[in-house]
Amino acid sequence: MAVNLPPCVIDCGTGYTKIGYAGNTEPQFIMPSCIAVRESAAVGDQAQRRLMRGLDDLDFYIGDEAIDKPNYATKWPIRHGIIEDWDLMEKFMEQVIFKYLRAEPEDHNFLMTEPPLNTPENREYLAEIMFETFNVPGLYIAVQAVLALAASWTSRQVGERTLTGIVIDSGDGVTHAIPVNSKDSVACCPQTKPTLPQASAHGSCDGLGRYSSPLALWAEGYVIGSCIKHIPIAGRDITYFIQQLLREREIGIPPEQSLETAKAVKERYCYICPDIVKEFTKYDSDPGKWIKKYRGINAINKNEFHIDVGYERFLGPEIFFHPEFANPDFLQPISDVVDEVIQNCPIDVRRPLYKNIVLSGGSTMFRDFGRRLQRDLKRVVDARLRLSEELSGGRIKPKPMEVQVVTHHMQRYAVWFGGSMLASTPEFLHVCHSKKDYEEYGPSICRHNPVFGVMS
């Protein structure tokens, strides 16, 4: 193994995969987590098919190249954050490492991320692929929520570096509310805010500021697995909802581009409103000010089409707070879900959890998302405290509960950035599972990763 080469950090999500080298502040590549494989029943010259027989395993595309590839079937090996097709995932990783990172896997340690409550068997499958197929010297599988918490240390709202908090991780396919607890934290004075790791060709600084042994803090963080809540609303659901709204109102959108158009509208124009009734009134009273024009090109005839984007701007992301708009089977707003998760946690960690609610993932990037969540959650908490006081006849005066939702500029790629911070530390080499240990003990060594434990 070549020394001083930075570890590779790979965060595989349902919709997008983020890859890059440790020590950088942003991933080098962000690509759709899809793979295009040639259709087995492809129509063509029989002689040509005989000639190509045996090369099918090499004939595939990943990422943006895989989208709408003619004569290829586009497949998504990750569903709701969990890898479901390991054969396709192995092919996907092959191109990620060799074509995009342009790395020799034998020369780099790898940090991979996993969703909360990932099964031990999945960790073993991943270890087999990385150690046996790619022959990596070291592998570490990190819990996404803990990495996101560490990434939040870059926020000005954070005055204390702690791994106690609740992570709202919302990507393209899944949203989780994940409580994380630590036994210790390190005070951070205003003059020593968390510093970003600097990119370097031969590695990087530790990325964690002034602490000589940052993993002493990292080691305390564990996920309270029994309290995790899954929310069946994520970025893809918002896209589908906007697509449905546009279909009902706009007739100029080419049918084959309706999903792509809805996604562009979501990313370009959508925001969270403080009051949905007032927002409707605002649009009705002055439509010229608030309705936006979206222009697109028909992929078939190359003609320009344009649509008006009105109520969709705030109705799309509103399904986080009124999920019944899009999913009649789920009626609980995200603020109530977060409150329920914290109330299910041990009583001695509830106050720190309310104080450190961290947003992570692309679907939390809507303008004013954090402000609305903090306001709604504060109302729920205050109502419960008032009820407690009333039921006691005024004899008990509950101490006010501080509610803080942390937003920061690394929020979109918080998990990857947290992994970059961890893999930049010298201690990372000591917690990686080595190829030697894998050959001696087998893939079961990856069932447990020494820095972060899981308490069910």
Short mmCIF file of C-alpha atoms in Angstrom, two decimals:
data_model
loop_
_atom_site.label_atom_id
_atom_site.label_comp_id
_atom_site.label_asym_id
_atom_site.label_seq_id
_atom_site.Cartn_x
_atom_site.Cartn_y
_atom_site.Cartn_z
CA MET A 1 0.00 0.00 0.00
CA ALA A 2 1.27 3.46 -0.93
CA VAL A 3 1.63 5.67 2.13
CA ASN A 4 0.17 9.17 2.53
CA LEU A 5 -2.63 8.63 0.02
CA PRO A 6 -5.92 10.04 1.35
CA PRO A 7 -8.78 7.64 2.12
CA CYS A 8 -11.74 7.50 -0.27
CA VAL A 9 -15.11 8.55 1.16
CA ILE A 10 -18.23 7.12 -0.52
CA ASP A 11 -21.76 8.00 0.60
CA CYS A 12 -24.30 5.90 -1.32
CA GLY A 13 -27.83 7.29 -1.09
CA THR A 14 -31.12 6.24 -2.62
CA GLY A 15 -31.08 9.00 -5.21
CA TYR A 16 -27.49 10.19 -5.38
CA THR A 17 -24.02 8.89 -4.54
CA LYS A 18 -21.38 11.30 -3.26
CA ILE A 19 -17.72 10.32 -3.73
CA GLY A 20 -14.40 11.98 -3.12
CA TYR A 21 -11.18 12.01 -1.11
CA ALA A 22 -10.91 12.69 2.61
CA GLY A 23 -9.72 16.17 3.47
CA ASN A 24 -11.92 17.97 0.95
CA THR A 25 -14.94 20.02 1.98
CA GLU A 26 -17.16 18.84 -0.87
CA PRO A 27 -17.43 15.57 -2.80
CA GLN A 28 -15.59 15.46 -6.12
CA PHE A 29 -18.50 13.71 -7.86
CA ILE A 30 -22.25 13.63 -7.20
CA MET A 31 -24.10 11.20 -9.44
CA PRO A 32 -27.47 9.43 -9.55
CA SER A 33 -27.27 6.03 -7.80
CA CYS A 34 -28.39 4.19 -10.92
CA ILE A 35 -26.88 1.78 -13.40
CA ALA A 36 -27.90 1.06 -17.01
CA VAL A 37 -27.47 -2.53 -18.19
CA ARG A 38 -28.18 -3.78 -21.70
CA GLU A 39 -31.56 -5.41 -22.17
CA SER A 40 -31.20 -9.19 -22.43
CA ALA A 41 -33.75 -9.35 -25.23
CA ALA A 42 -32.25 -6.54 -27.27
CA VAL A 43 -33.19 -6.54 -30.94
CA GLY A 44 -30.23 -6.65 -33.30
CA ASP A 45 -28.12 -8.65 -35.69
CA GLN A 46 -27.77 -12.24 -34.46
CA ALA A 47 -24.14 -12.43 -35.56
CA GLN A 48 -23.40 -9.23 -33.64
CA ARG A 49 -25.03 -10.68 -30.52
CA ARG A 50 -22.88 -13.82 -30.81
CA LEU A 51 -19.80 -11.65 -31.12
CA MET A 52 -20.73 -9.66 -28.01
CA ARG A 53 -21.55 -12.73 -25.92
CA GLY A 54 -19.41 -12.77 -22.80
CA LEU A 55 -18.90 -9.00 -22.82
CA ASP A 56 -22.27 -8.19 -21.25
CA ASP A 57 -20.69 -7.81 -17.83
CA LEU A 58 -18.58 -4.92 -19.14
CA ASP A 59 -21.42 -3.21 -20.99
CA PHE A 60 -23.02 -0.88 -18.47
CA TYR A 61 -23.16 2.79 -17.48
CA ILE A 62 -23.66 4.53 -14.15
CA GLY A 63 -24.78 7.92 -12.92
CA ASP A 64 -25.87 10.59 -15.39
CA GLU A 65 -24.75 8.42 -18.32
CA ALA A 66 -27.27 5.76 -17.27
CA ILE A 67 -30.31 8.05 -17.41
CA ASP A 68 -32.53 7.32 -20.44
CA LYS A 69 -29.85 5.29 -22.23
CA PRO A 70 -31.37 3.77 -25.42
CA ASN A 71 -31.49 -0.06 -25.47
CA TYR A 72 -30.49 -0.16 -21.80
CA ALA A 73 -32.56 -0.77 -18.69
CA THR A 74 -31.95 1.78 -15.92
CA LYS A 75 -31.96 0.18 -12.47
CA TRP A 76 -31.61 1.64 -8.98
CA PRO A 77 -29.83 -0.84 -6.67
CA ILE A 78 -30.55 1.18 -3.48
CA ARG A 79 -34.08 1.48 -2.13
CA HIS A 80 -34.99 3.48 0.99
CA GLY A 81 -31.29 3.74 1.81
CA ILE A 82 -30.68 -0.04 1.80
CA ILE A 83 -28.73 -1.85 -0.94
CA GLU A 84 -31.06 -4.43 -2.51
CA ASP A 85 -29.16 -5.65 -5.59
CA TRP A 86 -25.59 -6.53 -4.65
CA ASP A 87 -24.54 -7.67 -8.14
CA LEU A 88 -25.46 -4.29 -9.60
CA MET A 89 -23.88 -2.53 -6.63
CA GLU A 90 -20.59 -4.29 -7.29
CA LYS A 91 -20.63 -3.08 -10.90
CA PHE A 92 -21.55 0.40 -9.71
CA MET A 93 -18.61 0.50 -7.29
CA GLU A 94 -16.26 -0.71 -10.02
CA GLN A 95 -16.88 2.38 -12.14
CA VAL A 96 -16.98 4.69 -9.11
CA ILE A 97 -13.47 3.65 -8.12
CA PHE A 98 -11.74 3.20 -11.47
CA LYS A 99 -13.53 5.66 -13.76
CA TYR A 100 -14.46 8.52 -11.44
CA LEU A 101 -12.03 8.47 -8.53
CA ARG A 102 -9.31 7.04 -10.82
CA ALA A 103 -7.86 5.29 -7.81
CA GLU A 104 -6.08 2.01 -7.27
CA PRO A 105 -8.21 0.50 -4.49
CA GLU A 106 -5.19 -1.37 -3.09
CA ASP A 107 -3.62 2.01 -2.23
CA HIS A 108 -6.47 3.68 -0.33
CA ASN A 109 -8.48 3.02 2.79
CA PHE A 110 -12.22 3.39 2.26
CA LEU A 111 -14.91 4.96 4.42
CA MET A 112 -18.43 3.88 3.43
CA THR A 113 -21.66 5.12 4.99
CA GLU A 114 -24.70 3.12 6.07
CA PRO A 115 -28.26 4.06 7.07
CA PRO A 116 -29.47 3.60 10.65
CA LEU A 117 -30.47 0.04 11.56
CA ASN A 118 -28.61 -1.42 8.59
CA THR A 119 -28.47 -5.20 9.01
CA PRO A 120 -25.20 -6.92 10.00
CA GLU A 121 -25.57 -9.15 6.94
CA ASN A 122 -25.47 -6.08 4.69
CA ARG A 123 -22.23 -4.98 6.32
CA GLU A 124 -20.78 -8.42 5.60
CA TYR A 125 -21.83 -8.27 1.95
CA LEU A 126 -20.19 -4.86 1.60
CA ALA A 127 -17.02 -6.13 3.28
CA GLU A 128 -16.85 -9.09 0.88
CA ILE A 129 -17.13 -6.81 -2.15
CA MET A 130 -14.56 -4.29 -0.94
CA PHE A 131 -11.98 -6.77 0.39
CA GLU A 132 -12.33 -9.60 -2.14
CA THR A 133 -13.28 -7.82 -5.35
CA PHE A 134 -11.33 -4.59 -4.90
CA ASN A 135 -8.67 -5.78 -2.44
CA VAL A 136 -8.80 -2.61 -0.31
CA PRO A 137 -6.30 -2.42 2.59
CA GLY A 138 -8.82 -0.98 5.07
CA LEU A 139 -12.57 -0.43 5.34
CA TYR A 140 -14.69 1.50 7.80
CA ILE A 141 -18.51 1.60 7.69
CA ALA A 142 -19.88 4.70 9.46
CA VAL A 143 -23.41 5.51 10.60
CA GLN A 144 -24.73 8.41 8.53
CA ALA A 145 -26.44 10.18 11.43
CA VAL A 146 -23.27 10.51 13.51
CA LEU A 147 -21.34 11.88 10.54
CA ALA A 148 -24.10 14.45 9.95
CA LEU A 149 -23.93 15.54 13.61
CA ALA A 150 -20.19 16.08 13.37
CA ALA A 151 -20.63 18.09 10.16
CA SER A 152 -22.97 20.47 12.03
CA TRP A 153 -20.02 21.68 14.11
CA THR A 154 -19.29 24.10 11.26
CA SER A 155 -22.49 26.03 12.06
CA ARG A 156 -22.37 29.33 13.93
CA GLN A 157 -25.37 28.14 15.95
CA VAL A 158 -23.24 25.42 17.56
CA GLY A 159 -21.43 26.62 20.67
CA GLU A 160 -20.56 23.17 21.92
CA ARG A 161 -19.13 20.23 20.03
CA THR A 162 -21.31 17.34 21.03
CA LEU A 163 -22.53 14.13 19.52
CA THR A 164 -25.82 14.31 21.39
CA GLY A 165 -28.56 15.43 19.06
CA ILE A 166 -31.29 14.31 16.71
CA VAL A 167 -30.60 14.17 12.98
CA ILE A 168 -33.37 14.82 10.45
CA ASP A 169 -31.84 13.12 7.42
CA SER A 170 -33.97 13.61 4.31
CA GLY A 171 -32.69 12.63 0.91
CA ASP A 172 -34.37 11.57 -2.30
CA GLY A 173 -35.87 8.29 -1.16
CA VAL A 174 -36.16 8.26 2.61
CA THR A 175 -36.42 10.54 5.66
CA HIS A 176 -35.33 9.46 9.13
CA ALA A 177 -35.42 11.08 12.55
CA ILE A 178 -32.39 9.59 14.31
CA PRO A 179 -31.47 10.32 17.95
CA VAL A 180 -27.78 10.10 18.83
CA ASN A 181 -26.40 10.23 22.36
CA SER A 182 -22.90 10.76 23.70
CA LYS A 183 -21.59 10.59 27.23
CA ASP A 184 -19.35 13.60 26.85
CA SER A 185 -18.93 16.79 24.89
CA VAL A 186 -16.22 19.38 24.47
CA ALA A 187 -16.93 23.07 25.04
CA CYS A 188 -16.03 25.28 22.13
CA CYS A 189 -15.37 28.96 22.77
CA PRO A 190 -16.46 31.47 20.07
CA GLN A 191 -12.88 32.09 18.98
CA THR A 192 -12.29 28.41 18.13
CA LYS A 193 -15.13 27.44 15.83
CA PRO A 194 -14.79 24.12 14.02
CA THR A 195 -12.33 24.43 11.17
CA LEU A 196 -12.78 22.80 7.80
CA PRO A 197 -10.28 20.19 6.67
CA GLN A 198 -8.07 21.45 3.89
CA ALA A 199 -7.60 19.49 0.69
CA SER A 200 -4.14 18.13 0.09
CA ALA A 201 -2.55 15.82 -2.42
CA HIS A 202 -0.93 13.78 0.34
CA GLY A 203 -3.62 13.88 3.02
CA SER A 204 -4.85 16.74 5.19
CA CYS A 205 -4.99 18.33 8.58
CA ASP A 206 -7.09 16.65 11.24
CA GLY A 207 -10.11 18.80 10.33
CA LEU A 208 -11.31 18.96 13.93
CA GLY A 209 -9.59 22.11 15.16
CA ARG A 210 -7.57 22.25 18.33
CA TYR A 211 -8.14 18.81 19.84
CA SER A 212 -5.17 16.48 19.91
CA SER A 213 -7.30 13.34 20.04
CA PRO A 214 -10.65 14.10 18.39
CA LEU A 215 -11.70 10.46 18.19
CA ALA A 216 -11.97 10.46 21.98
CA LEU A 217 -15.05 12.58 21.39
CA TRP A 218 -16.24 10.72 18.30
CA ALA A 219 -16.07 7.41 20.12
CA GLU A 220 -18.86 8.40 22.50
CA GLY A 221 -21.58 8.78 19.85
CA TYR A 222 -24.12 5.99 19.46
CA VAL A 223 -27.51 5.75 17.80
CA ILE A 224 -30.51 5.02 20.02
CA GLY A 225 -31.86 2.47 17.57
CA SER A 226 -35.17 1.70 19.26
CA CYS A 227 -36.30 5.34 18.97
CA ILE A 228 -35.61 5.91 15.26
CA LYS A 229 -38.64 6.94 13.23
CA HIS A 230 -39.08 6.52 9.49
CA ILE A 231 -41.03 9.22 7.63
CA PRO A 232 -42.46 8.11 4.26
CA ILE A 233 -41.98 11.58 2.75
CA ALA A 234 -38.78 12.52 0.91
CA GLY A 235 -37.53 14.40 -2.14
CA ARG A 236 -38.94 11.96 -4.68
CA ASP A 237 -42.41 12.20 -3.11
CA ILE A 238 -42.28 15.99 -3.40
CA THR A 239 -41.31 15.66 -7.07
CA TYR A 240 -44.22 13.28 -7.74
CA PHE A 241 -46.63 15.61 -5.92
CA ILE A 242 -45.50 18.63 -7.96
CA GLN A 243 -45.75 16.52 -11.12
CA GLN A 244 -49.35 15.68 -10.23
CA LEU A 245 -50.21 19.34 -9.56
CA LEU A 246 -48.69 20.45 -12.86
CA ARG A 247 -50.46 17.70 -14.82
CA GLU A 248 -53.82 18.85 -13.48
CA ARG A 249 -53.23 22.48 -14.43
CA GLU A 250 -50.64 22.76 -17.21
CA ILE A 251 -51.19 21.16 -20.62
CA GLY A 252 -48.02 22.30 -22.35
CA ILE A 253 -45.60 19.91 -20.63
CA PRO A 254 -44.40 16.99 -22.83
CA PRO A 255 -45.57 13.80 -21.05
CA GLU A 256 -42.14 12.18 -21.22
CA GLN A 257 -40.58 15.23 -19.53
CA SER A 258 -43.16 15.81 -16.81
CA LEU A 259 -41.06 14.24 -14.05
CA GLU A 260 -37.91 16.06 -15.12
CA THR A 261 -39.84 19.34 -15.25
CA ALA A 262 -41.33 18.77 -11.79
CA LYS A 263 -37.87 18.11 -10.38
CA ALA A 264 -36.49 21.30 -11.94
CA VAL A 265 -39.42 23.30 -10.51
CA LYS A 266 -38.81 21.79 -7.06
CA GLU A 267 -35.11 22.61 -7.02
CA ARG A 268 -35.44 26.08 -8.53
CA TYR A 269 -38.58 27.64 -7.08
CA CYS A 270 -39.87 25.77 -4.01
CA TYR A 271 -39.74 27.06 -0.43
CA ILE A 272 -41.40 26.52 2.96
CA CYS A 273 -44.09 29.05 3.88
CA PRO A 274 -44.97 30.03 7.49
CA ASP A 275 -48.75 29.97 6.92
CA ILE A 276 -50.36 28.15 3.99
CA VAL A 277 -53.65 30.13 4.11
CA LYS A 278 -51.86 33.48 4.02
CA GLU A 279 -49.69 32.18 1.19
CA PHE A 280 -52.75 31.36 -0.94
CA THR A 281 -54.10 34.86 -0.27
CA LYS A 282 -50.78 36.42 -1.23
CA TYR A 283 -50.69 34.61 -4.57
CA ASP A 284 -54.33 35.42 -5.34
CA SER A 285 -53.96 39.13 -4.54
CA ASP A 286 -50.78 39.71 -6.60
CA PRO A 287 -50.15 36.78 -8.98
CA GLY A 288 -47.75 38.75 -11.17
CA LYS A 289 -45.33 39.13 -8.28
CA TRP A 290 -45.30 35.54 -7.04
CA ILE A 291 -46.00 33.29 -10.05
CA LYS A 292 -42.79 32.28 -11.84
CA LYS A 293 -42.26 31.27 -15.47
CA TYR A 294 -40.48 28.01 -16.21
CA ARG A 295 -39.09 27.53 -19.72
CA GLY A 296 -38.01 24.20 -21.11
CA ILE A 297 -37.10 22.56 -24.42
CA ASN A 298 -39.08 19.64 -25.83
CA ALA A 299 -36.57 16.81 -26.17
CA ILE A 300 -38.27 15.43 -29.29
CA ASN A 301 -39.17 18.39 -31.52
CA LYS A 302 -36.82 20.92 -29.83
CA ASN A 303 -39.63 23.46 -29.47
CA GLU A 304 -39.67 25.69 -26.40
CA PHE A 305 -42.47 25.30 -23.88
CA HIS A 306 -43.22 27.40 -20.84
CA ILE A 307 -45.44 26.96 -17.80
CA ASP A 308 -46.60 29.09 -14.88
CA VAL A 309 -45.36 27.95 -11.48
CA GLY A 310 -47.74 29.16 -8.79
CA TYR A 311 -49.07 27.32 -5.76
CA GLU A 312 -46.64 24.46 -6.48
CA ARG A 313 -43.84 26.62 -5.08
CA PHE A 314 -45.03 26.20 -1.50
CA LEU A 315 -47.44 23.25 -1.77
CA GLY A 316 -44.67 20.83 -2.81
CA PRO A 317 -42.47 20.93 0.32
CA GLU A 318 -45.54 21.59 2.49
CA ILE A 319 -46.17 17.82 2.53
CA PHE A 320 -43.48 17.57 5.23
CA PHE A 321 -45.87 19.47 7.52
CA HIS A 322 -49.17 18.30 5.96
CA PRO A 323 -48.36 14.80 4.64
CA GLU A 324 -52.05 14.06 4.04
CA PHE A 325 -51.81 16.23 0.89
CA ALA A 326 -49.80 13.49 -0.84
CA ASN A 327 -50.13 10.38 1.32
CA PRO A 328 -53.54 9.66 2.92
CA ASP A 329 -52.02 6.78 4.91
CA PHE A 330 -49.61 9.03 6.83
CA LEU A 331 -50.98 12.00 8.76
CA GLN A 332 -48.22 12.95 11.23
CA PRO A 333 -46.33 16.22 10.53
CA ILE A 334 -42.56 16.07 10.75
CA SER A 335 -42.59 18.29 13.87
CA ASP A 336 -44.79 15.75 15.69
CA VAL A 337 -42.53 12.90 14.56
CA VAL A 338 -39.44 14.64 15.96
CA ASP A 339 -41.24 15.33 19.24
CA GLU A 340 -42.35 11.69 19.51
CA VAL A 341 -38.81 10.44 18.85
CA ILE A 342 -37.36 12.63 21.60
CA GLN A 343 -40.12 11.67 24.05
CA ASN A 344 -39.31 7.99 23.43
CA CYS A 345 -35.66 8.56 24.40
CA PRO A 346 -34.32 8.28 27.98
CA ILE A 347 -35.52 11.22 30.05
CA ASP A 348 -32.02 12.47 30.88
CA VAL A 349 -31.13 13.11 27.21
CA ARG A 350 -34.37 14.78 26.06
CA ARG A 351 -33.35 18.35 26.86
CA PRO A 352 -30.00 18.08 24.97
CA LEU A 353 -31.82 16.48 22.03
CA TYR A 354 -34.32 19.37 21.76
CA LYS A 355 -31.37 21.76 21.86
CA ASN A 356 -29.50 20.13 18.96
CA ILE A 357 -31.79 19.16 16.06
CA VAL A 358 -29.55 18.87 13.00
CA LEU A 359 -30.74 18.94 9.39
CA SER A 360 -29.02 16.79 6.79
CA GLY A 361 -29.67 15.94 3.14
CA GLY A 362 -30.85 17.71 0.01
CA SER A 363 -34.55 17.66 0.92
CA THR A 364 -33.89 19.85 3.99
CA MET A 365 -32.45 22.62 1.80
CA PHE A 366 -35.77 24.36 1.13
CA ARG A 367 -35.70 27.98 2.25
CA ASP A 368 -37.01 28.44 5.83
CA PHE A 369 -37.33 24.67 6.43
CA GLY A 370 -35.38 24.90 9.70
CA ARG A 371 -37.26 27.99 10.89
CA ARG A 372 -40.68 26.39 10.28
CA LEU A 373 -39.67 23.12 11.95
CA GLN A 374 -38.33 24.97 15.00
CA ARG A 375 -41.50 27.07 15.30
CA ASP A 376 -43.90 24.12 14.99
CA LEU A 377 -41.87 21.95 17.36
CA LYS A 378 -41.65 24.77 19.92
CA ARG A 379 -45.46 25.07 19.83
CA VAL A 380 -45.87 21.33 20.49
CA VAL A 381 -43.40 21.40 23.40
CA ASP A 382 -44.86 24.55 24.97
CA ALA A 383 -48.40 23.16 24.72
CA ARG A 384 -47.33 20.04 26.61
CA LEU A 385 -45.64 22.12 29.33
CA ARG A 386 -48.76 24.27 29.74
CA LEU A 387 -50.92 21.15 30.00
CA SER A 388 -48.59 19.73 32.65
CA GLU A 389 -48.89 22.94 34.66
CA GLU A 390 -52.69 22.96 34.35
CA LEU A 391 -53.02 19.32 35.41
CA SER A 392 -50.93 20.05 38.52
CA GLY A 393 -53.21 22.92 39.46
CA GLY A 394 -50.35 25.38 39.11
CA ARG A 395 -48.22 23.64 41.75
CA ILE A 396 -45.60 22.56 39.17
CA LYS A 397 -43.84 25.20 37.10
CA PRO A 398 -42.02 23.37 34.28
CA LYS A 399 -38.68 24.77 33.24
CA PRO A 400 -38.89 26.24 29.70
CA MET A 401 -37.53 23.91 27.02
CA GLU A 402 -35.02 25.34 24.55
CA VAL A 403 -35.68 24.12 21.00
CA GLN A 404 -33.01 24.74 18.37
CA VAL A 405 -32.86 23.49 14.79
CA VAL A 406 -29.30 23.73 13.44
CA THR A 407 -28.77 24.70 9.81
CA HIS A 408 -25.35 25.07 8.24
CA HIS A 409 -23.69 25.55 4.86
CA MET A 410 -22.53 21.91 4.64
CA GLN A 411 -26.08 20.65 5.12
CA ARG A 412 -26.66 19.22 1.63
CA TYR A 413 -23.63 16.92 1.82
CA ALA A 414 -23.41 16.73 5.61
CA VAL A 415 -22.92 12.96 5.75
CA TRP A 416 -20.12 12.98 3.18
CA PHE A 417 -18.44 15.97 4.82
CA GLY A 418 -18.61 14.31 8.24
CA GLY A 419 -16.97 11.25 6.71
CA SER A 420 -14.28 13.45 5.19
CA MET A 421 -13.59 14.94 8.64
CA LEU A 422 -13.36 11.52 10.29
CA ALA A 423 -11.18 9.96 7.60
CA SER A 424 -8.79 12.94 7.83
CA THR A 425 -7.81 12.12 11.42
CA PRO A 426 -4.70 10.05 12.20
CA GLU A 427 -6.81 7.82 14.47
CA PHE A 428 -8.90 6.73 11.50
CA LEU A 429 -6.17 4.30 10.46
CA HIS A 430 -6.47 2.52 13.80
CA VAL A 431 -10.22 1.95 13.60
CA CYS A 432 -10.32 0.68 10.01
CA HIS A 433 -10.89 -3.03 9.53
CA SER A 434 -7.76 -4.25 7.78
CA LYS A 435 -7.42 -6.79 4.99
CA LYS A 436 -5.28 -8.89 7.33
CA ASP A 437 -8.08 -9.06 9.93
CA TYR A 438 -10.59 -9.87 7.21
CA GLU A 439 -8.51 -12.79 5.97
CA GLU A 440 -8.08 -14.07 9.52
CA TYR A 441 -11.62 -13.65 10.88
CA GLY A 442 -13.84 -13.24 7.81
CA PRO A 443 -16.50 -10.64 6.98
CA SER A 444 -18.04 -10.83 10.46
CA ILE A 445 -15.46 -8.28 11.67
CA CYS A 446 -17.52 -5.56 9.92
CA ARG A 447 -20.61 -6.36 11.97
CA HIS A 448 -19.20 -3.95 14.56
CA ASN A 449 -17.30 -0.75 13.82
CA PRO A 450 -15.21 0.34 16.79
CA VAL A 451 -15.82 4.09 16.83
CA PHE A 452 -19.61 4.18 16.76
CA GLY A 453 -21.73 1.58 18.52
CA VAL A 454 -25.48 1.02 18.19
CA MET A 455 -27.68 0.66 21.24
CA SER A 456 -31.08 -0.91 20.50
#
